[in-house]
XYZ file of C-alpha atoms in Angstrom:
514
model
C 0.332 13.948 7.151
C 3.545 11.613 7.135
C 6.255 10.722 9.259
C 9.599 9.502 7.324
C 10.502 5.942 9.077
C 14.222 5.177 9.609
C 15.800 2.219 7.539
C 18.585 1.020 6.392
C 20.868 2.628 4.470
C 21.172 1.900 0.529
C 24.619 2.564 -1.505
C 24.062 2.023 -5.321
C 27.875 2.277 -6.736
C 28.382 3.126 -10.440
C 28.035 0.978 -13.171
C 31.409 2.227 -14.193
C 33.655 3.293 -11.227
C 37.237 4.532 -11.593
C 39.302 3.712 -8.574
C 42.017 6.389 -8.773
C 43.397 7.696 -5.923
C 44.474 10.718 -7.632
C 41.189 11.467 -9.079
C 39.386 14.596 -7.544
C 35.799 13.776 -5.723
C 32.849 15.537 -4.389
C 29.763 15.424 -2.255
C 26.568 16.283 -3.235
C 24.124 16.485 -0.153
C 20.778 16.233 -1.547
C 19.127 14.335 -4.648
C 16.880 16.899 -5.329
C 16.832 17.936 -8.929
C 19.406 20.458 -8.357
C 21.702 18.143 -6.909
C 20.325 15.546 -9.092
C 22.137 18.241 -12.166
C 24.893 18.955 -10.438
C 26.098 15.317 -9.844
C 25.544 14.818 -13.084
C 27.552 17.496 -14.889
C 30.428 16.551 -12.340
C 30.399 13.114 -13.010
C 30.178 14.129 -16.538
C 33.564 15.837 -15.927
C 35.496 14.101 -14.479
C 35.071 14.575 -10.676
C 34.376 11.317 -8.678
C 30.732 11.884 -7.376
C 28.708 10.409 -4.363
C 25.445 11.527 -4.154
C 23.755 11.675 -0.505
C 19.989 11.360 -0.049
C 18.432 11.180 3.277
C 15.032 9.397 1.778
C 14.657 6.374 0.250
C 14.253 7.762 -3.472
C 15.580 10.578 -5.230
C 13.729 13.487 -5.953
C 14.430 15.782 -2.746
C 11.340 17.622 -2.649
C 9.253 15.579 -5.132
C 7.476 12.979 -3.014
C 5.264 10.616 -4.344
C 2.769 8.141 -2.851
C 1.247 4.895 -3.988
C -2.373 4.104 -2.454
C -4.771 1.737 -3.822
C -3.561 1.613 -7.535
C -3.524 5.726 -7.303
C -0.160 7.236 -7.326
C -0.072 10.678 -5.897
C 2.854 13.473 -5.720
C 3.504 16.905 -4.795
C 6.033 18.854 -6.848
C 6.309 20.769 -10.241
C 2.980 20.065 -11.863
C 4.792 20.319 -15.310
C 8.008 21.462 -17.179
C 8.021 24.475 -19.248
C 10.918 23.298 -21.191
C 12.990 19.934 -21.050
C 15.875 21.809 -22.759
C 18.063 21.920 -19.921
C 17.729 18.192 -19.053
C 18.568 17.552 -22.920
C 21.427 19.189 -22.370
C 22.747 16.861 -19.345
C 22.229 14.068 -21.464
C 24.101 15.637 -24.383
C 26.893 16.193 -21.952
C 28.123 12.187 -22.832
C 26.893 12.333 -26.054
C 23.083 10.231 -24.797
C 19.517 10.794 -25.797
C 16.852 12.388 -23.057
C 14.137 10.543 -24.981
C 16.066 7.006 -24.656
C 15.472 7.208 -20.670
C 12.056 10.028 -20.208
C 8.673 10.075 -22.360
C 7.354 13.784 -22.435
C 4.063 14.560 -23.168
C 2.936 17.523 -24.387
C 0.344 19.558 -22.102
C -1.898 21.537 -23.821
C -3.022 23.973 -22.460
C -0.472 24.398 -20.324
C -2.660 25.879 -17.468
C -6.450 27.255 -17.687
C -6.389 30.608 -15.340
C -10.333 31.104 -14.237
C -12.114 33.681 -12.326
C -15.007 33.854 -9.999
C -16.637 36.060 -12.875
C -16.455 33.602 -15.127
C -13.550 34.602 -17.102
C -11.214 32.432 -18.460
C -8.077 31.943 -20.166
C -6.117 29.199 -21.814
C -2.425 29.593 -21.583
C -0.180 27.261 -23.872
C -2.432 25.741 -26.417
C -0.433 27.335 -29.419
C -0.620 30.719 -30.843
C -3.562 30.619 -33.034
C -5.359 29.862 -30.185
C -3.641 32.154 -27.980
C -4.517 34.931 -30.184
C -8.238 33.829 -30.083
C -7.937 33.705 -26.050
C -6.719 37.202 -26.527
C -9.515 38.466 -28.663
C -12.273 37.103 -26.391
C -10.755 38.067 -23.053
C -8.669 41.228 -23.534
C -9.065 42.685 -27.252
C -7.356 46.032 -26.183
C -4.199 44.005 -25.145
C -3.624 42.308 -28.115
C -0.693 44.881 -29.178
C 0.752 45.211 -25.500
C 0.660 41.429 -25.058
C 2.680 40.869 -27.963
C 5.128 43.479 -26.835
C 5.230 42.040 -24.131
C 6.072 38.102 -25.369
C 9.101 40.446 -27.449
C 10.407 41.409 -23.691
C 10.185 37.850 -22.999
C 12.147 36.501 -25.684
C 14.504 39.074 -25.445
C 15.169 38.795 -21.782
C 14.917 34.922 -21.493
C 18.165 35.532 -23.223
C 20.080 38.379 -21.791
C 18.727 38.460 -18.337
C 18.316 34.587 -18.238
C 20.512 32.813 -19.827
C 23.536 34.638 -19.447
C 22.684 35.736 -15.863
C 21.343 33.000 -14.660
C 23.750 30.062 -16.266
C 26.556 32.612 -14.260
C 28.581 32.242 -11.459
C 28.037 35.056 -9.517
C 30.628 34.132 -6.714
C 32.138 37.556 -6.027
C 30.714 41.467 -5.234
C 32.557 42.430 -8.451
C 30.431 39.596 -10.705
C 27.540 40.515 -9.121
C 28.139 44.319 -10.234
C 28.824 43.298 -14.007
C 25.508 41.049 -13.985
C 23.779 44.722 -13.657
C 23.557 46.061 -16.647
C 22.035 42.767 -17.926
C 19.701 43.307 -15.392
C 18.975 46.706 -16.193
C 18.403 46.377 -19.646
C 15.649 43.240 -18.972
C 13.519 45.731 -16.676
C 14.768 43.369 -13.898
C 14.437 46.636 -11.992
C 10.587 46.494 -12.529
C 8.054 44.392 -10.303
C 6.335 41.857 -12.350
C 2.696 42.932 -11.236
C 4.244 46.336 -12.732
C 5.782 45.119 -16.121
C 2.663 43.267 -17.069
C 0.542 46.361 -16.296
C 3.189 48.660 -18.285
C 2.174 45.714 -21.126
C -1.850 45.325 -20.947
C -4.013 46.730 -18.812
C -7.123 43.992 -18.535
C -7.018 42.791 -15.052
C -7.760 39.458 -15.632
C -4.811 39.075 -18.149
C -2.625 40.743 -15.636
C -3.111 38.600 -13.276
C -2.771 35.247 -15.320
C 0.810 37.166 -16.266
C 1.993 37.850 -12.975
C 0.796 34.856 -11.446
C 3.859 32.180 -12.332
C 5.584 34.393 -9.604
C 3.630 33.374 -7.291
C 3.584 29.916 -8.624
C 7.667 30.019 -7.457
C 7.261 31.164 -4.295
C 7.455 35.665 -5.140
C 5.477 38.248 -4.484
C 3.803 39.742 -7.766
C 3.547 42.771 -6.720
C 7.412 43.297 -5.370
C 9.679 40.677 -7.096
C 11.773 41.583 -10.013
C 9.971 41.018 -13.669
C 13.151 38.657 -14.356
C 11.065 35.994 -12.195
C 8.368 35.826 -14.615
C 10.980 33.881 -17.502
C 10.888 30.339 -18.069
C 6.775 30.346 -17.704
C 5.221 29.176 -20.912
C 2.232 32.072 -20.973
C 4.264 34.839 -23.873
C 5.043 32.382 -26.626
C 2.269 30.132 -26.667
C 3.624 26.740 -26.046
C 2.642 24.293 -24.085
C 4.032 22.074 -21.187
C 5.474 18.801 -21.124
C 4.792 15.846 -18.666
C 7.194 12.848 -17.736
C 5.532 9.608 -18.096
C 5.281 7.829 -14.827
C 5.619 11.383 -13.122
C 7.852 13.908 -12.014
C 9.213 11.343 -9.786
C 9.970 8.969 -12.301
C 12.238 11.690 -14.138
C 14.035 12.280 -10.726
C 14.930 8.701 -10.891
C 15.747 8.605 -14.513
C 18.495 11.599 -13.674
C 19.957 9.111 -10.871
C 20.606 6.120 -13.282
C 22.121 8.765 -15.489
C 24.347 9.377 -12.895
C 25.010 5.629 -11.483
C 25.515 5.525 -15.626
C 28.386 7.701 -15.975
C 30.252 6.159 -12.673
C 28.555 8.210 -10.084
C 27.878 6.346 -6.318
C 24.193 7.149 -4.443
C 23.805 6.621 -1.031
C 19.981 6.453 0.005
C 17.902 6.268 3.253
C 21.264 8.105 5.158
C 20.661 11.466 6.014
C 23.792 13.756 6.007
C 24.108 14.912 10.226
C 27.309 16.610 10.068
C 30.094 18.055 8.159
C 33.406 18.060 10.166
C 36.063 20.727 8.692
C 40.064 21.367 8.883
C 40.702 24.442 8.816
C 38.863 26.710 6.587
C 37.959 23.422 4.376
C 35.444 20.767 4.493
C 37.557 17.172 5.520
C 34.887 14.861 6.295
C 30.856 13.950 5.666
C 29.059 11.848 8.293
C 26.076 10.379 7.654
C 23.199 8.762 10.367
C 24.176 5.484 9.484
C 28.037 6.282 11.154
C 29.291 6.695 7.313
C 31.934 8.772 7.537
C 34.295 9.992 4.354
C 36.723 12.238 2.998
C 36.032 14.748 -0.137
C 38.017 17.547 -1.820
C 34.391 19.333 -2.389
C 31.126 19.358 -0.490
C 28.315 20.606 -2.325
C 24.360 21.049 0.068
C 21.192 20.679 -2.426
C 19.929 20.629 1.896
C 17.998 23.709 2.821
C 20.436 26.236 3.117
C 19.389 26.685 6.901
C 19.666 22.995 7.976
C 22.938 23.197 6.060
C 24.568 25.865 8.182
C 22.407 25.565 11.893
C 22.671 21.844 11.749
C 25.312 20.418 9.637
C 27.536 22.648 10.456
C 26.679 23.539 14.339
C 30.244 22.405 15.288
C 31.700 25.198 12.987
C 31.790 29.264 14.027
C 30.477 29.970 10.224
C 27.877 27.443 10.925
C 26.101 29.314 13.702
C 27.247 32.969 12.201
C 25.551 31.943 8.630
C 22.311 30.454 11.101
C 21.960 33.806 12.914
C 22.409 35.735 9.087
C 20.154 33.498 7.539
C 17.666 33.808 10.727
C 17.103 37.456 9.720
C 16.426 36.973 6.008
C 12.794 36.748 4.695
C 11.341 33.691 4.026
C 8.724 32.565 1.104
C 5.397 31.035 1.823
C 4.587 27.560 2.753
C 2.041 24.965 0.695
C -1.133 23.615 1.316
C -1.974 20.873 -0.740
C -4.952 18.334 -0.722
C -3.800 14.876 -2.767
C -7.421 13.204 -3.537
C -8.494 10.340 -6.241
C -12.162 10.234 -7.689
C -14.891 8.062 -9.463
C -15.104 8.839 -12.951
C -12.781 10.827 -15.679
C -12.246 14.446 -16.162
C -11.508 15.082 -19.670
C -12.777 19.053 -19.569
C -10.661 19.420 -16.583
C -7.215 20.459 -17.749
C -3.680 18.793 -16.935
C -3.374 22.416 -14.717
C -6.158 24.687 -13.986
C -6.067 28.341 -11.533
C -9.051 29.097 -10.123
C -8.458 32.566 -8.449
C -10.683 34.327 -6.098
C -12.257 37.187 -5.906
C -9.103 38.955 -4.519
C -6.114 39.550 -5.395
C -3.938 41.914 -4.437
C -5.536 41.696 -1.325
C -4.709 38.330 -1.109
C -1.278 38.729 -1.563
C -0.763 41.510 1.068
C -2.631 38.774 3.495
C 0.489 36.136 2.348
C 3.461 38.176 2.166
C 2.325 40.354 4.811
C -0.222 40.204 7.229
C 0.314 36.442 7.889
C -3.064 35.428 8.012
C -5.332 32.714 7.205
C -7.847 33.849 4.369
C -11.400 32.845 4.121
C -10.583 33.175 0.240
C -7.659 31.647 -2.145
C -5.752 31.037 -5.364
C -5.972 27.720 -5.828
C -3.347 25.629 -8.528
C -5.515 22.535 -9.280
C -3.184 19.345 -10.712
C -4.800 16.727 -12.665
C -1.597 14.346 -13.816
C -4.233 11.417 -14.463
C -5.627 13.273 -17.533
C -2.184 13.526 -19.147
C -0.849 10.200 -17.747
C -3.519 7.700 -17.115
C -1.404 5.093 -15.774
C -1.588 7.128 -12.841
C -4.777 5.993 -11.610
C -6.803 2.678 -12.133
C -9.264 2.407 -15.507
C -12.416 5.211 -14.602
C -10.875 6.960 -11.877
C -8.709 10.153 -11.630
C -6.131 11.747 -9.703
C -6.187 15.166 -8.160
C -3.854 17.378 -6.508
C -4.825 20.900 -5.179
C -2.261 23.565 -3.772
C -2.793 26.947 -1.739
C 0.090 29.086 -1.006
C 0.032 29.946 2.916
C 2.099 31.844 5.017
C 5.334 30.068 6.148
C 4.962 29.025 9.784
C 6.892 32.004 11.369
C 4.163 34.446 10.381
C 1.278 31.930 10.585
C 1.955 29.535 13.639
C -1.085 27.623 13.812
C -1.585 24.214 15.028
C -1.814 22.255 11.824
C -3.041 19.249 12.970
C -6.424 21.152 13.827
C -6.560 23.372 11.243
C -5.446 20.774 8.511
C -9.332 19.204 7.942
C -10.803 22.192 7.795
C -9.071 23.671 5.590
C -9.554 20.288 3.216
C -13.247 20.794 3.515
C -13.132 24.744 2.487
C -10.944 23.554 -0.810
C -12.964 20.567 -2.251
C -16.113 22.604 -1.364
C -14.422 25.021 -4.165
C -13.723 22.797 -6.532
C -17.288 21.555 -6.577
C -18.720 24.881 -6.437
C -16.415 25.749 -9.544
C -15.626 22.280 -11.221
C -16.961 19.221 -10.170
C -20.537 19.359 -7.788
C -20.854 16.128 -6.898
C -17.205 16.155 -5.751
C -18.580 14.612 -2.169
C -19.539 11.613 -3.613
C -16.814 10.309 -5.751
C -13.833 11.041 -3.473
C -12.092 7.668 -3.125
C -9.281 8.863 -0.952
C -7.480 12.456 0.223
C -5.036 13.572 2.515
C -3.089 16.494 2.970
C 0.348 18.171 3.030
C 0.875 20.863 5.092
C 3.876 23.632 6.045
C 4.698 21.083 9.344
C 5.617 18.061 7.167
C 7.469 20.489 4.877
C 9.622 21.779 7.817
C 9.603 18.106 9.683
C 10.269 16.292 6.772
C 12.437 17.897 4.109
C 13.809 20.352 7.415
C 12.840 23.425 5.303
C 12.967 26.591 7.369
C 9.696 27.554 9.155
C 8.289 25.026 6.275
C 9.050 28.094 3.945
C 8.712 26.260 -0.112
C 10.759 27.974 -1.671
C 13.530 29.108 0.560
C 14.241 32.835 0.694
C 11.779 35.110 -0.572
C 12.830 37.108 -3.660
C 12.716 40.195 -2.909
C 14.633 43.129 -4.280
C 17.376 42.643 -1.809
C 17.487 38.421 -2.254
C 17.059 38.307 -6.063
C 19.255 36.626 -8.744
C 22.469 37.645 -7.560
C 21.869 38.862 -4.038
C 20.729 35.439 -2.946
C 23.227 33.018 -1.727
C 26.791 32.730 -3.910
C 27.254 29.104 -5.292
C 30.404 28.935 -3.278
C 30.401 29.913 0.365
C 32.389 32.896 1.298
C 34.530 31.169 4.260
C 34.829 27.531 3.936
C 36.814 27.392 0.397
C 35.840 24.015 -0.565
C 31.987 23.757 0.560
C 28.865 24.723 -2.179
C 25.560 25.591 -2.430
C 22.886 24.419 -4.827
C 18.933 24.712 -4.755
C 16.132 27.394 -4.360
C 18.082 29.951 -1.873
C 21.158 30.333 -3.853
C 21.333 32.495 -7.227
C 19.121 32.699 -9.738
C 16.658 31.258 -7.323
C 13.374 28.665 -6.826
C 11.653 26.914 -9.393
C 12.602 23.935 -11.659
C 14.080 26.265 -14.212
C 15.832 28.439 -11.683
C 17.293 25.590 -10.107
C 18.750 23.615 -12.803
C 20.270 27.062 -14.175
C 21.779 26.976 -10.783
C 22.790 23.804 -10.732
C 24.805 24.258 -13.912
C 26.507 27.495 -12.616
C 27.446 25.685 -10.097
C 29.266 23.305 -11.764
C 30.975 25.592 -13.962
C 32.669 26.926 -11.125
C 33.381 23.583 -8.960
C 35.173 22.325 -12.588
C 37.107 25.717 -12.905
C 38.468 25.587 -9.253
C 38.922 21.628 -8.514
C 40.609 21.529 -11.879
């Protein structure tokens, strides 16, 4: 577990600043990759941007560690599509591929089961329908209704409801019928099962949900979009690692003019008024913005950047009574020795799962049992790791520490034992012996370091009631000039989500500071 030391501030200015006093600027707290997107499209347009991180890269909640030639990270474990960071790129008329290498991931993710069943997602459809044949031959006509859905909705209940600024009740109402007709009404655990009916198939469907933070068996089928699992394709990879594209996205921005300020944690945003004047930083920064926009947690945004404000502590007390996702457990290790038949991503589920699910969302408990997301970046990107040796990275979603307050400290190794003991009983049995170096990540550093709420991943939980449009509005609803980006607001969490966000975000800051 790690403790983020205090240093210096860093201020990178723009290659190409415009001093004019006349020009409109902005704020973005946050160089996550939704801020990351939003700082670019408003650079892109015009707005003079400074971009506020409080840790010493970008990359918000992708962290990444260097240890004995091994580099490590926790984050996305691949991109489903790079589409939407094409298109910042585009936005200036510049090449993605002249800044990020993608590789392809195939498969994108192996799903396997106690039972011994298994299932390739992502490898291309003529294996797809092969996977099909062996593991669900029944299904075969359902699943390929169900990749028609997909399509369909990826662009009626995705695109245009997503990419949307839902900043009023009235938007919110039009977005329904959009809604309705994608079967956003529907649960995802119930769409797929309306689709095929072989449970091991179901559960590979429904289990990108989960994967973002949602309940399978209550959030809307909407959430189950942008996952690669219906058409067949595979995943990409950025060389050097998530990471790497984070900081790719932040020369883009220094690029187009755009100033970063690194290692200076935002600590408080002073208003006039019903506006936003001033942002002060740790390091005694202090400056004056026409727009604010928080990629922060939305709680730390409004309990403790804004604790000098009455909508501060009246959003805090709001937000205090919303329901919150589940936290991550995640065990970073390096071994001896290559992995080839060990996929980029692998899912090794239990022998529960709805069970499971109801001891997450629900009972807040500690199972003896778990779905486990197993990250092997090393295989795709070998650079990671020194010649004959392999990087790991294995996640367990956990209750957020409201429901599960446990002392993580305590708990922490034992858990660690309980999930390599898996892995060897499932993947690799002589895991004991060629571990090089582990450690863990647990909900405490996600609440202590990135100040996410009860160390909650993914922000609100989407539910019915904090789905798409009923989670936070882009702009808030009292203070005219301050935004909101990042995995509470609308469409919601996940890289996809996020940068969808992110660019309805932007539509509207354009539209109003224009």
């Amino acid at each position: 577990m790690h403790r983020r030391k205090t240093r210096p501030a860093m201020v990178r200015l723009g290659k190409n600043p415009e001093h004019d006093p006349t020009r409109r600027s902005t704020c973005v707290i946050g160089a996550g990759l939704g801020g990351l997107a939003l700082a670019i499209r408003l650079q892109a347009g015009g707005v003079a941007t400074t971009l506020v991180e409080a840790r010493g890269e970008p990359g918000g909640c992708l962290r990444r560690w260097r240890r004995d030639g091994f580099t490590f990270e926790e984050g996305p474990s691949l991109l489903a599509d790079p589409a939407p960071l094409r298109e910042l790129w585009s936005l200036t008329g510049e090449d993605l591929g002249d800044a990020v290498t993608f590789a392809e991931v195939t498969p994108a993710c192996r799903y396997s089961w106690t039972d011994g069943a298994q299932f390739d997602a992502g490898s291309g459809e003529a294996e797809l329908a092969r996977q099909l044949a062996r593991l669900a031959p029944g299904d075969i006509a359902g699943f390929e209704e169900f990749a028609r859905w997909a399509a369909a909705a990826r662009i009626d209940g995705w695109q245009r409801l997503g990419e949307s600024a839902l900043h009023s009740p009235a938007a919110a109402a039009r977005a329904l019928p959009a809604l309705v007709r994608s079967q956003g009404w529907r649960s995802a655990w119930g769409l797929t099962g309306h689709y095929v009916k072989e449970r091991h198939l179901r559960e590979a469907l429904a289990f990108p949900v989960l994967q973002a933070g949602g309940n399978p068996l209550a959030t809307s089928a909407l959430h189950l979009l942008g996952q690669p699992l219906a058409s067949g394709t595979g995943g990409w990879w950025p060389r050097g690692g998530m990471v790497a594209l984070a900081e790719a996205m932040a020369a883009r921005f220094e690029q187009l003019g755009g100033t970063l300020r690194l290692h200076d944690p935002v600590v408080r945003l002073h208003a006039v008024g019903n506006r936003i004047a001033e942002v002060e930083t740790q390091s005694g920064w202090r400056a004056h913005f026409d727009a604010v926009a928080s990629n922060a947690d939305a709680m730390h945004t409004y309990r403790d950047l804004l604790r000098d404000l009455p909508r501060g502590a009246q959003q805090a007390r709001r937000l205090a009574r919303r329901d919150y996702s589940p936290s991550a457990f995640s065990v970073h290790f390096a071994l001896e020795g290559t992995w080839p038949g060990i996929p980029h991503q692998s899912v090794l589920f239990g022998p529960r799962f709805g069970e499971l699910i109801a001891d997450l969302f629900d009972h807040g408990v500690l199972p003896q049992d778990f779905v486990l997301t197993l990250h092997h970046p090393s295989l795709t990107d070998p650079d990671l790791a020194p010649q004959g040796k392999s990087v790991f990275r294995a996640t367990i979603p956990v209750a957020h520490l409201g429901k599960l307050p446990i002392d993580w400290e305590t708990v922490a190794p034992l858990i660690e034992q309980r999930i390599l003991d898996e892995i060897g009983r499932r993947l690799i049995p002589d895991i004991r012996d060629r571990v090089i170096t582990s450690f863990v990540t647990t909900p405490r550093d996600l609440a202590l370091e990135l100040n996410y709420h009860m160390g909650s991943a993914w922000s609100l939980a989407a539910s019915a009631l904090q789905s798409g449009p009923l989670r936070l509005a882009h702009r808030d609803r009292k203070l005219a000039n301050l935004y909101l980006v990042g995995a509470a607001t609308h469409p919601g969490a996940g890289l996809a989500a996020v940068l969808a966000g992110a660019k309805a975000a932007s539509l509207q800051l354009l539209e109003e500071l224009s």
